[in-house]
Every structure is written in structure tokens, then in C-alpha cells.
Amino acid sequence: MHESIDWPRTRPPRPRNRRRFFIIILIILGVVFFGGRTSLSYYVDLLWFRSLGYGPVFWKTLSLQWGIFAAFAAATFLILYGSFLALKRAHLPDLPEGHTIVIGGQPVKLPVEPVLRLIALGASLAIAAATGAAMIAEWPTLALFWYAPPTTSVVDPIFGKPLNFFLFTLPAWQLISGWLLTLAVILCALAAFFILVTGGSRVLAGRLSRHVTLPWRGLSIAFAFLLLILAMRAYIGRFERLLEDHTVFGGVTYTDAHIALTGSLIVCGALILGAVIAIVNAARVPQGRWLVAAIIPAAVCYIAVQGIAWYVSSFIVKPNELVREKPYIVFNTELTRQAYGLDRVTEREFPAETTIEAADAANNQATLRNIRLWDWRALQDTLRQIQEIRTYYDFPDIDIDRYDIDGSTREVMLAARELNVDKLPESSRNWINEKLIYTHGYGITMNPVNGFTAEGLPTLILSNMPVQSTVHSLTVTRPEIYFGELTNTDVYVKTRQKEFNYPQGESNNLTSYEGDGGILIGGFLRRMTIALDQDDLAKLPFSDDVNKDSRLLMRRNIRDRVSALAPFLTYDPDAYIVLGDDGRLSWIMDAYTISDSYPYSTHYRLNENSINYMRNSVKVVIDAYDGTTTFYVFDPADPIIAAYRRIFPDLFKDASAMPPWLRKHVRYPELLLKLQAEVYGLYHMTDPEAFYNREDLWTVATEVGMGAGGEQQTQAMQPNFVLMKLPGETGEEFVEILPFTPANRNNLIGWIAGRSDGAQYGSSVVYNFPKTKLVDGPMQVEARIDQNAQLSGQLTLWNQQGSHVRRGALLVIPTGKALLYAEPIYLQAERSPMPELRLVVLALQDKLAYGPTFESAMASLFGGAVSSLTAPTTSAPTSAASAEPARGAPASTASPQPAADLNALIAEAAKDLADYQRLTAEGKLGEAGQKLEELKRVLDKLNARQR
């Protein structure tokens, strides 16, 4: 009988223990699986960092991230779970282990205390893990605070705090105070939960007992903690007022300086007093009304401060706003200019004269020889037709640079021919092709910015596969592009499988990787680790082509590459390809340090960020063949990059370490100039009265451009790289320019130039036009082109002949003391995506001319003033038997002819052009067509003689 009674008592624990065992096993397996995958990923990342020579960077980043995670997760867990245990022990000491209820006539015991403890433990762990994970994402903020460089000389004009306080200390304070505020709110909610459990409403009725008053003691302590954190936030908020933007200017205003800042200290003190009241309430018999009383001082002070501030703003400041705010406007203009580097801008006057003589063509031939007539979009479409060779190649971008060609510096356009595996035929999309064979792009094209063939195609200096060059000093010895803008897949190299190099007639040229980049596959364990990390278990471990000497090239997209190495930098979207003196190809990317906490500086949008400080402190160079990535510091005075150099001393090199041949191709960054131009449009006004009234507000000039769908639309002009002689300078240099117009006007008022060469690199100059002179802007010149009877008639005629006219970007080029406007016009067949140059329009303020070539347009505009200006045409190579030829390659060159012959041909071309324009205007299109053919024959002779 005893045995039959004992069985029910001993059997229930077995399934419970079994369930616990299974739960523990599942937890262990989950930790091993997810933790193991994370560990494998970290291991492969370590191998990748080491392959680039940045192993210390990996370990430093990892230690910072996980150190921050551990510190905040542990602190969060201890505070939350410790508070739960303290509240439970003090307020519910007699909580039963379980509670019995009847289900279906059978008593069932529910474990109350263990379940409550388990819920609290799980919630604390979850919140701690989430907090730690969130803080990992903020590791740069805390690292900058810890490694901040010594104090700089710049201080804010209100508090006298150094710049480092706002860039490094204040963001860390904001982050930590936000974390503490979240914890304080959770603790108050937890204390309120215990009050509900113990029937705390009876306290308000005055019926107290020990177990009823203790929960209110816990709430009093938690509430005191919350008030202290709010006091901390109020104190920090005083400094945040220097970062606020207002309607007229940014930073502290008159009302802030005289009322709000002092009022914030008073509110801070009132919150501390409230915390003391809450603590006293916890020490005695706690009552809910004392918690209400604790917030009254802060609430009264806050309302009073807001009321006084409203009165001062409405009745003292607004009636005399300019007088009251004048010193604070000065603070804002000075510090905003410093924050965006506008204090380095040199201002000069530009007369913007209108005559042909003012253009001084004879002394600015270097500028005229390098006017960019190839619109980059038109060139990209053309190259995709004549130089892609195979459908799986692509030219993702067109870059503009300068190179020494035959003893002179020339402005050229380059395009990298990259391989896009997404364009492979569907039948070829397999693991071997994508991972082992089609591994890289091949070569680049290069053409002068205004070099055209007789058919209107680009005159190519570098072209075809294998790469052919018409200039002996420009050769490509390493044309393979393993790292680029379209290399989005990981590949294995140095395998037994030969790699596709380039098409060669009916066969293909094959190659094998000869570099040292990438991760060595190694033995079985490393191969399995890489296979797991790459989700390649089905192929890599069993591939006979991949051996221990093979290498994995990962993160081949240059943007992914630099972002993985230095995620704390902001990168320019326009990387550009560079051909080195040794024939190797490299990419250059501009990297920026940004902040939103520069004191008294106005915020502007940069991509998805709102910033008020920006520096182009770093140039990143990526070798296109082996992926070697180097970070060069070009602005050591930037405090943010100085802090990162203290964190990662092995990551950065001085600019002086950059090879001289590479230094010649550094350029003023496009993204920086665009932002500086936007800021300068307002902050060129340093006089407070002019600034307040917006008397001289500028905007970047607008133009008619092509939208995403090919339609014409009005848009802000993009920066234009020009090889020119700046007014007031003696030699030509590579600059980036943007013109300005007055707000809501179309006439030009000035232009800004970012300088790229030699000791002038990084500086900029603004040329101001006379305010009493009306200078045509791009939209007005576009209107002049549309209103020209002969030109508009020709464009209308072309648009009706199965083709459509495509207008390139209008360029505004300062030359001499005048402005020269240039716009190429292309003709594109409806069924062909390849545009061909048909007209070049040139204009000065009072004269507009055009012609089928640049030379004829120049002759029409300047006449004999450009008789010595030679055409910038360079011959392309003839097709070799082993390679597929490029279209548009002219024949062999000839020696230059005497200047007298050239002048005669130019004069004849000018006469034919004038006759053509006259006949077109008279409607005699047949005779005009004959004249156009005569003009083309003369221009062909001219081109042949100039070669």
C-alpha cells in the first residue's frame, strides 16, 4: 500500500528534470551555433585584416567594441536585476514558493516565486544584451572621448570651453546620460509594479503597514535617481544650446544667453532639491504626496524660466532684434566658416568683361586647349558601345584627371572596364565561372576632354584589349582590375583553373593571379573555416581546383573595403582611377571626418546626416590588382583625425609618405566643394546687418540637364574640373569650379575654385563679380542658344529625322578677364544609345558662335585671335590582329604644318560656316547642306595638318 502511494510522489520530478535537461542542451547548442558562427566570422575577419597589414586595427576595434559591450551590459544587468532582488527582498519577503489551483478537479501547484525570479532574470539579461549591442554601435563616440587629443586653441565664446569638449566630451555625456535616463525610467516602473502587487493605494488613504510602505520607499529611491539624471540632462542641455539652429542663425541667442542658460542651472538645482526630498521621503515613513511635492520646485522653475524667456524674446529682443542679436550673429558666422573650412577661402575680384579682347585667347591657350566638351554621360554611353567588347563588361563611371602627355599637361577622361558577373549569360552562371574564372575586369580607356574623330567619337589615347596606347609615356603594365566599383563578389585565385583575362578573337586570353593579396586558403581546418564563413560548404571543401596555395579575395568592392577598415570615416561617392608611372592602376577615394557638435556652427544636410563640421582629412589609395589599401592624412590639424590616429596608430600615414607620382593626381574633393559652396552662399556675408537681412544671398547656379529618364530638367550645376590658368596666377593648374547666382536670379555673381596642385592643394579662392554688372548665367545662355534662329532651326531639323538632339552640360570657364561658355550638342539615333558630337556652341557675354567642331566654333568666335591654337586631337591605335578593334580610332599621325597654312584653312572654315548659317536662316537647306559638306572637308584637312 505504501509503494502504491509513493509512486505518484516520485514520478512527477522526472519529466520536470528531463525538460530542464533538454532546455539546457538547447541553450548550449544555440550558444555554440550562433557563437561559433560569430567566432568563425571574427577569425576570417582577422585573417583579412592581417592580409592587409592591419591586424592591430582589428584587435583594437574588437577590444573597444566588446569592452564597451561588456561594461554597459554588465552594469545594466547588475542595476536592473539587483534592484529587482532588493525590492523583492524588502517588499515581498513572504512570497510563497507556489500557489495551488484546481483544474479539472485536480489540484495544480503553480511556482510563483521561481517564475517571477526567472522573468526578472530573463528581462534583465535581454535589456542588458540590447543595451550592450546598442552601445557597440556607438563605440567611436566613447573611443574619441577616451583618446581625445590635447586641448585645442579654439574655445566657444559663451562658456569658454575648448573645441575638444564639444567634439568629444559632450557627445559621450549625451550618450551616457541617455542610457542612465532609460535605466531610471525602468527602475521607476519596476518600483511601481511592486506597489501594485502590495496594494499601494492604501498608502494614499493613510492606512499603512510595513509591507505596504516598503514599496513606496523603493519608488522614492528610484524617483530620486530619475530626478538626478534629469538634473544632469538639464545641465548638459546648456551646452546643447550652442548647437541649435534658428530661423536667422545658429547657436545661443540673446534670450538664451541672458535667460535660458541661467534658467537651466536653476531648473537643475530644483531637480536636485526634488531628489533630496524623495530621498528624505524614503528615509521616513514614505508617502506618495511627497513624491508629488518633489517635482513641484522643478516644474515651477521651468514654467517661470519659459515665461520670462518668452517675455524677453517678445518685448525686448524682437523690437530691436538686429541690435540685440548682432554679437551672436558674429559668433555664428565666424565659427560656421571655421567649421566648413571657409576661413581658408581667399576672395578676389573678377571684372567679368564682355569683349573678345578681354578673353585674352592668346595668353590662355592652355585653358582653351582643355575645355571639356565630352559630357561624361554621353562619353559613358559611347564607351559602352565601342569599348565594352563583351556584354559582361561595363564602365560604371567616368573620371576626370590630368596627365603629362608629350611634354605638356593635358586634361583627360578615364574609365575603368570592369567585369559585371550579373551580366554573364544565364547558362554561364555557375560556381566555377563566378568564383574561379571570371574574376576581374581589364584595362582602362583614356581620351582628351575635347578630342573627337571626324565621326564625332572620342579620340582614344588608351583603348582596346590588350591595352594599346598612342602615347609612349602612358602604358598599362597591370591592366587587371580585381578591386573596383563593380567587384561585389568574393573569388578564389591562384587555383588550378585558369582565369579569363580578355577576349581574343574567337578564343580567350587566360591568366593566373600573381599578387600576394587576399587570404591564404591553407590546410583543411582553415579551408573549412572559410567555407563556413562564406556559406560555401557545398563547393569549396570538395573543389580540386582550389589548393592550399590558393587565395580568397574578399571585400573587393572598394567602398566595402574602406568601410570595413575605417567605418568611422565618411567616404566620397566618386572614387577615381589613376594610372601610375609604373603602369599599375589604383583607386583614390576622399574620406571625411564629420561632426554635428561644433559650437555655434549651423547644420547642413550631407547625404543622410545633419552635420555642422567637415574636413577632408584622408585620402585612401586602393591598388586595383592586389587590394593594398593605404590611408594618407592630408589635414593633421583636424582634431577628429588626430584622435583616430591615437586610437589606430598603425592605420594612417602622413601625406608626405604618398609617392610623388600619386600625389600629382590628388584633387580637391567634389563632395566637399558642393557643401562649401552651399554654405558659402549664405556665410560669405560677414557683416551682421547684411547677414540678418539676407541682402546678398547666393545659390549655386542652375542649368538644364538630363534627368534619370532622359528628360530635360532644371538642376543645380555640378562641380567642373578644369585645367586652366586662374586669374592673377602665372601657371595652369587643375581646379574644380562652381558658379554662383544671386538667390532667385539667373545672372552670375561669382564663382569658387578648389585648387588641387602642389602647395596650393586644399585651398580655395572665390572670384566676386561687380555688383553693378549683369553677367549671363547658364540658364540665360541656354535661352540664347534656344533663341538663335539658325541654331534652333538646325536642332529642330535633326529632331525630325529619326534622331534626337542631346545637349551636354553647359560649362562656364573663366578665361582672361571674361567668361567663356561652352556646350556640346550630340546627335543620337532613336535606335542607338551612342551619341555623336555634331555641334559645339561657344559664347561670350555679347557673342555666340557654333560649329561642327571645336576648332570651327573657336574660329567663328575669336577669328584670328586663336590662329596659334592647335587642336587637342590624339590618334588612337590601329587594330591588332590579336584584339578586337575600338571604333573611332584615327589613322597615323603627321608632322605639324606651317602656321600660315593653318591660318588659311581656319579662315576658309570660318567662311564656309558663315555661309552655312546664312543659307540655313534663309531656308535654303539644300545649299546649306552642300556648304556643310564643304566645311567638313576643310575641317578634315585642318585635322590632318594639325596631327
PDB file of N, CA and C in Angstrom, residues 610-646:
ATOM      1  N   SER A 610      22.896  65.078 -40.669  1.00  0.00           N
ATOM      2  CA  SER A 610      22.864  66.509 -40.401  1.00  0.00           C
ATOM      3  C   SER A 610      24.157  66.856 -39.676  1.00  0.00           C
ATOM      4  N   ILE A 611      25.012  67.655 -40.302  1.00  0.00           N
ATOM      5  CA  ILE A 611      26.339  67.924 -39.750  1.00  0.00           C
ATOM      6  C   ILE A 611      26.557  69.431 -39.641  1.00  0.00           C
ATOM      7  N   ASN A 612      27.529  69.807 -38.819  1.00  0.00           N
ATOM      8  CA  ASN A 612      27.945  71.212 -38.785  1.00  0.00           C
ATOM      9  C   ASN A 612      29.473  71.338 -38.736  1.00  0.00           C
ATOM     10  N   TYR A 613      30.154  70.273 -39.151  1.00  0.00           N
ATOM     11  CA  TYR A 613      31.620  70.300 -39.243  1.00  0.00           C
ATOM     12  C   TYR A 613      32.057  69.246 -40.251  1.00  0.00           C
ATOM     13  N   MET A 614      33.034  69.600 -41.096  1.00  0.00           N
ATOM     14  CA  MET A 614      33.504  68.657 -42.110  1.00  0.00           C
ATOM     15  C   MET A 614      34.936  68.987 -42.496  1.00  0.00           C
ATOM     16  N   ARG A 615      35.746  67.931 -42.604  1.00  0.00           N
ATOM     17  CA  ARG A 615      37.116  68.069 -43.076  1.00  0.00           C
ATOM     18  C   ARG A 615      37.447  66.906 -44.008  1.00  0.00           C
ATOM     19  N   ASN A 616      38.135  67.215 -45.108  1.00  0.00           N
ATOM     20  CA  ASN A 616      38.660  66.174 -45.991  1.00  0.00           C
ATOM     21  C   ASN A 616      40.066  65.834 -45.503  1.00  0.00           C
ATOM     22  N   SER A 617      40.122  65.012 -44.471  1.00  0.00           N
ATOM     23  CA  SER A 617      41.380  64.765 -43.774  1.00  0.00           C
ATOM     24  C   SER A 617      42.181  63.617 -44.357  1.00  0.00           C
ATOM     25  N   VAL A 618      41.543  62.728 -45.119  1.00  0.00           N
ATOM     26  CA  VAL A 618      42.204  61.488 -45.509  1.00  0.00           C
ATOM     27  C   VAL A 618      41.993  61.222 -46.996  1.00  0.00           C
ATOM     28  N   LYS A 619      43.042  60.738 -47.649  1.00  0.00           N
ATOM     29  CA  LYS A 619      42.954  60.181 -48.999  1.00  0.00           C
ATOM     30  C   LYS A 619      43.274  58.697 -48.892  1.00  0.00           C
ATOM     31  N   VAL A 620      42.387  57.864 -49.443  1.00  0.00           N
ATOM     32  CA  VAL A 620      42.580  56.418 -49.392  1.00  0.00           C
ATOM     33  C   VAL A 620      42.977  55.939 -50.782  1.00  0.00           C
ATOM     34  N   VAL A 621      44.032  55.141 -50.853  1.00  0.00           N
ATOM     35  CA  VAL A 621      44.517  54.607 -52.124  1.00  0.00           C
ATOM     36  C   VAL A 621      44.376  53.092 -52.088  1.00  0.00           C
ATOM     37  N   ILE A 622      43.713  52.530 -53.097  1.00  0.00           N
ATOM     38  CA  ILE A 622      43.493  51.086 -53.184  1.00  0.00           C
ATOM     39  C   ILE A 622      44.100  50.583 -54.483  1.00  0.00           C
ATOM     40  N   ASP A 623      45.027  49.651 -54.382  1.00  0.00           N
ATOM     41  CA  ASP A 623      45.618  49.049 -55.571  1.00  0.00           C
ATOM     42  C   ASP A 623      44.583  48.163 -56.250  1.00  0.00           C
ATOM     43  N   ALA A 624      44.353  48.387 -57.550  1.00  0.00           N
ATOM     44  CA  ALA A 624      43.304  47.661 -58.264  1.00  0.00           C
ATOM     45  C   ALA A 624      43.663  46.204 -58.493  1.00  0.00           C
ATOM     46  N   TYR A 625      44.937  45.825 -58.341  1.00  0.00           N
ATOM     47  CA  TYR A 625      45.354  44.447 -58.603  1.00  0.00           C
ATOM     48  C   TYR A 625      45.420  43.610 -57.330  1.00  0.00           C
ATOM     49  N   ASP A 626      46.093  44.092 -56.311  1.00  0.00           N
ATOM     50  CA  ASP A 626      46.244  43.269 -55.104  1.00  0.00           C
ATOM     51  C   ASP A 626      45.448  43.786 -53.912  1.00  0.00           C
ATOM     52  N   GLY A 627      44.755  44.903 -54.052  1.00  0.00           N
ATOM     53  CA  GLY A 627      43.877  45.387 -52.995  1.00  0.00           C
ATOM     54  C   GLY A 627      44.561  46.087 -51.847  1.00  0.00           C
ATOM     55  N   THR A 628      45.862  46.341 -51.941  1.00  0.00           N
ATOM     56  CA  THR A 628      46.561  47.066 -50.883  1.00  0.00           C
ATOM     57  C   THR A 628      45.872  48.404 -50.644  1.00  0.00           C
ATOM     58  N   THR A 629      45.552  48.686 -49.387  1.00  0.00           N
ATOM     59  CA  THR A 629      44.781  49.883 -49.040  1.00  0.00           C
ATOM     60  C   THR A 629      45.578  50.731 -48.065  1.00  0.00           C
ATOM     61  N   THR A 630      45.777  51.999 -48.417  1.00  0.00           N
ATOM     62  CA  THR A 630      46.601  52.899 -47.613  1.00  0.00           C
ATOM     63  C   THR A 630      45.825  54.171 -47.323  1.00  0.00           C
ATOM     64  N   PHE A 631      45.856  54.610 -46.061  1.00  0.00           N
ATOM     65  CA  PHE A 631      45.180  55.822 -45.621  1.00  0.00           C
ATOM     66  C   PHE A 631      46.218  56.915 -45.377  1.00  0.00           C
ATOM     67  N   TYR A 632      46.141  57.999 -46.153  1.00  0.00           N
ATOM     68  CA  TYR A 632      47.068  59.122 -46.015  1.00  0.00           C
ATOM     69  C   TYR A 632      46.337  60.309 -45.390  1.00  0.00           C
ATOM     70  N   VAL A 633      46.944  60.890 -44.358  1.00  0.00           N
ATOM     71  CA  VAL A 633      46.347  62.023 -43.659  1.00  0.00           C
ATOM     72  C   VAL A 633      46.822  63.314 -44.311  1.00  0.00           C
ATOM     73  N   PHE A 634      45.870  64.096 -44.840  1.00  0.00           N
ATOM     74  CA  PHE A 634      46.194  65.341 -45.514  1.00  0.00           C
ATOM     75  C   PHE A 634      45.841  66.580 -44.691  1.00  0.00           C
ATOM     76  N   ASP A 635      45.185  66.390 -43.572  1.00  0.00           N
ATOM     77  CA  ASP A 635      44.839  67.531 -42.717  1.00  0.00           C
ATOM     78  C   ASP A 635      45.120  67.161 -41.266  1.00  0.00           C
ATOM     79  N   PRO A 636      46.404  67.168 -40.870  1.00  0.00           N
ATOM     80  CA  PRO A 636      46.739  66.760 -39.493  1.00  0.00           C
ATOM     81  C   PRO A 636      46.195  67.714 -38.439  1.00  0.00           C
ATOM     82  N   ALA A 637      45.770  68.927 -38.845  1.00  0.00           N
ATOM     83  CA  ALA A 637      45.233  69.869 -37.868  1.00  0.00           C
ATOM     84  C   ALA A 637      43.809  69.519 -37.447  1.00  0.00           C
ATOM     85  N   ASP A 638      43.172  68.606 -38.149  1.00  0.00           N
ATOM     86  CA  ASP A 638      41.816  68.193 -37.800  1.00  0.00           C
ATOM     87  C   ASP A 638      41.848  67.431 -36.479  1.00  0.00           C
ATOM     88  N   PRO A 639      41.162  67.915 -35.436  1.00  0.00           N
ATOM     89  CA  PRO A 639      41.222  67.228 -34.139  1.00  0.00           C
ATOM     90  C   PRO A 639      40.608  65.839 -34.162  1.00  0.00           C
ATOM     91  N   ILE A 640      39.612  65.600 -35.027  1.00  0.00           N
ATOM     92  CA  ILE A 640      38.974  64.284 -35.057  1.00  0.00           C
ATOM     93  C   ILE A 640      39.928  63.240 -35.624  1.00  0.00           C
ATOM     94  N   ILE A 641      40.595  63.553 -36.722  1.00  0.00           N
ATOM     95  CA  ILE A 641      41.541  62.580 -37.272  1.00  0.00           C
ATOM     96  C   ILE A 641      42.731  62.423 -36.348  1.00  0.00           C
ATOM     97  N   ALA A 642      43.084  63.481 -35.608  1.00  0.00           N
ATOM     98  CA  ALA A 642      44.170  63.357 -34.628  1.00  0.00           C
ATOM     99  C   ALA A 642      43.801  62.349 -33.541  1.00  0.00           C
ATOM    100  N   ALA A 643      42.522  62.351 -33.128  1.00  0.00           N
ATOM    101  CA  ALA A 643      42.073  61.385 -32.119  1.00  0.00           C
ATOM    102  C   ALA A 643      42.100  59.968 -32.678  1.00  0.00           C
ATOM    103  N   TYR A 644      41.646  59.788 -33.915  1.00  0.00           N
ATOM    104  CA  TYR A 644      41.657  58.444 -34.500  1.00  0.00           C
ATOM    105  C   TYR A 644      43.081  57.945 -34.721  1.00  0.00           C
ATOM    106  N   ARG A 645      43.999  58.838 -34.983  1.00  0.00           N
ATOM    107  CA  ARG A 645      45.399  58.410 -35.125  1.00  0.00           C
ATOM    108  C   ARG A 645      45.955  57.923 -33.784  1.00  0.00           C
ATOM    109  N   ARG A 646      45.455  58.466 -32.687  1.00  0.00           N
ATOM    110  CA  ARG A 646      45.870  57.976 -31.367  1.00  0.00           C
ATOM    111  C   ARG A 646      45.254  56.608 -31.077  1.00  0.00           C
TER     112      ARG A 646
END
